[in-house]
Amino acid sequence: MKIAKLVTAIALASSAVLAVTPVLAQQKVLKVAPHAFPANLDPFNVTAYITRNHGYMVYDTLFATDEKGAIKPQMVDKWVVSPDGKTYTFTLRDKLEFHDGKPVTGEDCVASIKRWGARDTFGQKLMTFVDKMEVVDAKTFRMLLKEPTGIVLDALGKPSSNPAFIMPARVAATDPFKVIDDYTGSGPYVFKKDEYKPGVQSIYLKNTKYVPRSEPPSGLAGGKKVFVDRIEWLALKDAQTQLNALLAGEIDMIEQPAFEQYPQLRKDNRVSIVDTGTVNYQYVMRFNHLVPPFNNPKVREAAMWAMNQEAFLRAQVGPENEGMFYTCPSMYPCGTPLASPKGSDFMVKGNMAKAQQLLKDSGYDGKPIVVMRPTDLQSIHKLPLVATQLLRQAGFKVDLITMDWGSLVARRSKKDPADQGGWNIFLTAWVGADIMNPLTSAPLGGNGEKGWAGWATDAELEKLRDQYARATTEADKKRIAEAVQVRATQVGTHAILGEYKNPAAVRKNISGVLKTAGSAYWNIQKN
């Protein structure tokens, strides 16, 4: 009897599998090895790019940045600016709907902007101009300014960490310094929270109710048309495992291959190398200004003089990838309008003898500094090794602590002493679009504990950034941006370590990958 029941159960299970198999077979599934794995899914809570990428899957923005860097309307249909430049009225386009079926309203927009504006560097600056925001009707809201500024659309359409994503008002009501646990958006994909496995997989389904704009896609702007049914981010943390899976056709894309893999990838006719960036990335080293010894500007100065861009670039990107890395004396991306060598050019080559003398004169007590190293983020995992070597040469004692990127992002938010779970230095990369000017660049903030991890505080730096927000001519913007760079170098906000490219690797049957200032998974087709 028991055997009969078992056979029946197996038969029923088999028929169920057969019933769903054709459906699964018809689905187009894009399998991706992302550059990291999202441990924090709140796109306003951290500046991690993988969280930003998650945000673009799930949410939408009022404005967006196209491939040429121009701001275009996205969720907004039309907007009107009053003659005195102090009132902006925005009307949403038709058929905007959250994943739970509720329409996107002006109330959702106002609540989202407020939450975003409390955390993002550019958002914080915008909010200093905002007197109030008010809902006009279901599809319209208004922003009233204390004084005119030309940064409103630039801020609302900024492409990268942290974009002004629109959430339901009930979610946006969450304390900006607490992490949300409801990921309802109105974007082109729906996050499958029930299939999310931290450190294993993150799943997104096509939002069949999403209505894209009619314009062709360009950068992060235009029509977000989805041609696949499901996207799977798979945490294949070992670079060789990722490469093997791509070549075997088990995955479709490696978002950022290990640099040493490019020579092999270039020779393989099964894959294509696709440059997805509009501006180069920039490597930076960030100091914790709150705790010793980097609460001392002289110690920060010593560390900056110890750096050498060529050493970082050759170790991380590799001499076999000439043409993918570049020294750059500017805190703004080289080749962009505000780029300048003034004040920060010494960090290209550094001067070890000067660094040693500065450290000796600073009064550094020899206590070990904590440098964090992410072992699973291939694009930066060698940087801390070089930094440790150079810092030790300068006279620092260094504790190099390894962890995964998600743990590093969590730890860098802590303000405890370094020997009590805090930190002194981490190294990372910024996409060029994030550091194009003094207001988008989080490392250039001087607003203390309201700013980016590291929490630099400097009233003069903030005054200069305010002046930039009020500048009306390109000449004035250039002049002020250069003054910001000079002051940031004096303050020691961060060290610049050079620029690089990190193209994606995709199977030859994948097309439509866009060049963006973030990472876009719409427009991609799998043939």
Short mmCIF file of C-alpha atoms in Angstrom, two decimals, residues 233-441:
data_model
loop_
_atom_site.label_atom_id
_atom_site.label_comp_id
_atom_site.label_asym_id
_atom_site.label_seq_id
_atom_site.Cartn_x
_atom_site.Cartn_y
_atom_site.Cartn_z
CA TRP A 233 22.28 37.69 -10.74
CA LEU A 234 24.40 34.75 -9.64
CA ALA A 235 27.10 35.17 -7.03
CA LEU A 236 29.96 33.28 -8.65
CA LYS A 237 32.58 34.96 -6.51
CA ASP A 238 35.60 33.23 -8.01
CA ALA A 239 36.75 34.95 -11.21
CA GLN A 240 37.81 31.71 -12.84
CA THR A 241 34.44 30.13 -12.08
CA GLN A 242 32.74 33.10 -13.74
CA LEU A 243 34.94 32.79 -16.81
CA ASN A 244 34.38 29.04 -17.11
CA ALA A 245 30.62 29.52 -16.78
CA LEU A 246 30.59 32.21 -19.49
CA LEU A 247 32.63 30.17 -21.95
CA ALA A 248 30.46 27.10 -21.31
CA GLY A 249 27.27 29.10 -21.92
CA GLU A 250 26.05 28.58 -18.34
CA ILE A 251 25.84 32.35 -17.88
CA ASP A 252 25.37 35.08 -20.46
CA MET A 253 27.37 37.96 -19.06
CA ILE A 254 30.17 38.91 -16.69
CA GLU A 255 29.56 42.48 -15.65
CA GLN A 256 33.20 43.20 -14.80
CA PRO A 257 35.68 40.43 -15.67
CA ALA A 258 38.94 40.15 -13.79
CA PHE A 259 41.52 42.26 -15.62
CA GLU A 260 43.86 39.32 -16.18
CA GLN A 261 41.08 37.58 -18.16
CA TYR A 262 40.83 40.15 -20.96
CA PRO A 263 43.69 38.73 -23.08
CA GLN A 264 41.91 35.35 -23.18
CA LEU A 265 38.49 36.92 -23.74
CA ARG A 266 39.78 38.96 -26.68
CA LYS A 267 40.82 35.75 -28.45
CA ASP A 268 37.62 33.75 -27.84
CA ASN A 269 35.05 33.86 -30.66
CA ARG A 270 32.22 32.84 -28.33
CA VAL A 271 32.20 36.14 -26.48
CA SER A 272 32.30 39.88 -27.08
CA ILE A 273 33.88 42.59 -24.96
CA VAL A 274 31.47 45.50 -24.59
CA ASP A 275 32.48 48.86 -23.16
CA THR A 276 29.42 49.87 -21.14
CA GLY A 277 30.76 53.11 -19.68
CA THR A 278 30.37 56.68 -20.91
CA VAL A 279 33.21 58.05 -18.72
CA ASN A 280 36.20 56.29 -17.14
CA TYR A 281 36.17 55.01 -13.59
CA GLN A 282 38.42 56.68 -11.01
CA TYR A 283 40.18 54.86 -8.18
CA VAL A 284 40.22 56.65 -4.82
CA MET A 285 41.50 56.08 -1.31
CA ARG A 286 39.21 57.34 1.43
CA PHE A 287 40.28 58.32 4.95
CA ASN A 288 38.14 58.15 8.08
CA HIS A 289 38.27 61.75 9.35
CA LEU A 290 36.54 60.95 12.64
CA VAL A 291 39.04 58.67 14.35
CA PRO A 292 42.83 58.73 14.84
CA PRO A 293 45.18 59.03 13.13
CA PHE A 294 43.40 60.45 10.07
CA ASN A 295 41.50 63.00 12.13
CA ASN A 296 44.86 64.78 11.86
CA PRO A 297 45.17 66.60 8.48
CA LYS A 298 48.97 66.25 8.58
CA VAL A 299 48.63 62.47 8.67
CA ARG A 300 46.22 62.56 5.73
CA GLU A 301 48.68 64.73 3.81
CA ALA A 302 51.50 62.26 4.46
CA ALA A 303 49.40 59.39 3.13
CA MET A 304 48.47 61.34 0.00
CA TRP A 305 52.12 62.09 -0.80
CA ALA A 306 52.93 58.38 -0.44
CA MET A 307 50.63 57.41 -3.31
CA ASN A 308 51.74 56.62 -6.86
CA GLN A 309 49.06 56.15 -9.53
CA GLU A 310 51.19 54.07 -11.87
CA ALA A 311 51.81 51.53 -9.10
CA PHE A 312 48.09 51.09 -8.46
CA LEU A 313 47.09 50.93 -12.12
CA ARG A 314 49.75 48.44 -13.18
CA ALA A 315 49.06 46.18 -10.21
CA GLN A 316 45.26 46.26 -10.53
CA VAL A 317 44.56 46.61 -14.26
CA GLY A 318 47.81 45.08 -15.45
CA PRO A 319 50.41 45.95 -18.09
CA GLU A 320 48.75 43.45 -20.44
CA ASN A 321 45.79 45.86 -20.62
CA GLU A 322 47.54 48.96 -21.92
CA GLY A 323 44.90 51.37 -23.15
CA MET A 324 42.53 50.48 -20.31
CA PHE A 325 44.17 52.63 -17.62
CA TYR A 326 45.41 56.22 -17.41
CA THR A 327 47.10 58.42 -14.83
CA CYS A 328 45.07 61.56 -14.14
CA PRO A 329 45.99 64.58 -11.98
CA SER A 330 42.38 65.73 -11.53
CA MET A 331 39.67 64.91 -9.00
CA TYR A 332 37.21 65.33 -11.88
CA PRO A 333 37.56 62.83 -14.76
CA CYS A 334 40.27 63.74 -17.23
CA GLY A 335 38.86 64.88 -20.55
CA THR A 336 35.69 66.30 -18.99
CA PRO A 337 34.92 70.05 -18.79
CA LEU A 338 36.02 70.64 -15.17
CA ALA A 339 39.19 68.53 -15.21
CA SER A 340 42.24 70.39 -13.88
CA PRO A 341 45.62 69.42 -12.42
CA LYS A 342 45.64 72.35 -10.00
CA GLY A 343 46.33 71.35 -6.42
CA SER A 344 46.10 67.59 -6.85
CA ASP A 345 48.71 66.86 -9.52
CA PHE A 346 51.30 65.62 -7.00
CA MET A 347 49.26 62.46 -6.43
CA VAL A 348 50.14 61.13 -9.89
CA LYS A 349 53.69 60.25 -8.82
CA GLY A 350 53.85 61.21 -5.15
CA ASN A 351 57.06 61.69 -3.21
CA MET A 352 57.96 59.03 -0.68
CA ALA A 353 60.70 61.04 1.04
CA LYS A 354 58.29 63.92 1.58
CA ALA A 355 55.59 61.52 2.83
CA GLN A 356 58.01 60.07 5.38
CA GLN A 357 58.98 63.52 6.64
CA LEU A 358 55.37 64.70 6.83
CA LEU A 359 54.39 61.63 8.82
CA LYS A 360 57.31 62.13 11.19
CA ASP A 361 56.32 65.78 11.71
CA SER A 362 52.63 64.90 12.22
CA GLY A 363 53.12 63.28 15.59
CA TYR A 364 51.78 59.91 14.42
CA ASP A 365 52.12 57.58 17.41
CA GLY A 366 52.75 54.36 15.49
CA LYS A 367 49.40 52.79 16.29
CA PRO A 368 48.36 50.39 13.49
CA ILE A 369 45.83 51.68 10.98
CA VAL A 370 43.09 49.43 9.63
CA VAL A 371 42.95 49.13 5.83
CA MET A 372 39.97 47.14 4.53
CA ARG A 373 40.34 44.84 1.53
CA PRO A 374 37.42 43.26 -0.38
CA THR A 375 38.55 39.89 -1.72
CA ASP A 376 35.52 39.33 -3.97
CA LEU A 377 35.46 42.60 -5.94
CA GLN A 378 37.84 41.95 -8.82
CA SER A 379 37.98 45.55 -10.03
CA ILE A 380 39.60 46.83 -6.82
CA HIS A 381 40.83 43.89 -4.76
CA LYS A 382 44.53 44.51 -5.43
CA LEU A 383 44.43 48.23 -4.57
CA PRO A 384 44.66 47.70 -0.78
CA LEU A 385 47.76 45.56 -1.27
CA VAL A 386 49.53 48.40 -3.06
CA ALA A 387 48.26 50.97 -0.56
CA THR A 388 49.50 48.86 2.34
CA GLN A 389 52.96 48.59 0.80
CA LEU A 390 53.21 52.34 0.11
CA LEU A 391 51.85 53.32 3.52
CA ARG A 392 54.33 51.03 5.26
CA GLN A 393 57.14 52.59 3.24
CA ALA A 394 55.97 55.99 4.47
CA GLY A 395 56.18 54.81 8.07
CA PHE A 396 52.65 53.69 8.90
CA LYS A 397 51.95 50.45 10.69
CA VAL A 398 49.12 48.74 8.81
CA ASP A 399 46.61 46.02 9.66
CA LEU A 400 45.23 44.76 6.35
CA ILE A 401 41.83 43.19 7.03
CA THR A 402 40.12 41.09 4.36
CA MET A 403 36.37 40.63 3.91
CA ASP A 404 33.77 40.48 1.17
CA TRP A 405 32.50 43.71 -0.38
CA GLY A 406 29.13 43.55 1.37
CA SER A 407 30.86 43.33 4.74
CA LEU A 408 33.16 46.21 3.82
CA VAL A 409 30.20 48.41 2.88
CA ALA A 410 28.57 47.59 6.21
CA ARG A 411 31.74 48.20 8.21
CA ARG A 412 32.58 51.50 6.53
CA SER A 413 29.34 52.95 7.91
CA LYS A 414 30.59 52.42 11.46
CA LYS A 415 32.10 55.35 13.32
CA ASP A 416 33.73 53.31 16.08
CA PRO A 417 37.50 53.40 16.66
CA ALA A 418 39.36 51.27 14.15
CA ASP A 419 40.39 48.72 16.78
CA GLN A 420 36.78 48.39 17.95
CA GLY A 421 35.13 47.37 14.68
CA GLY A 422 35.68 50.61 12.79
CA TRP A 423 38.23 51.46 10.11
CA ASN A 424 40.82 53.97 8.90
CA ILE A 425 41.06 53.49 5.11
CA PHE A 426 39.14 51.84 2.31
CA LEU A 427 39.77 51.99 -1.42
CA THR A 428 37.08 52.03 -4.07
CA ALA A 429 36.21 53.27 -7.54
CA TRP A 430 33.78 55.89 -8.75
CA VAL A 431 32.18 55.88 -12.17
CA GLY A 432 33.13 59.13 -13.87
CA ALA A 433 29.56 60.42 -14.00
CA ASP A 434 29.51 60.49 -10.20
CA ILE A 435 32.47 62.83 -9.90
CA MET A 436 31.90 65.22 -12.80
CA ASN A 437 31.40 68.28 -10.59
CA PRO A 438 31.64 69.37 -6.92
CA LEU A 439 27.98 68.58 -6.22
CA THR A 440 27.75 65.09 -7.70
CA SER A 441 31.08 64.01 -6.18
#
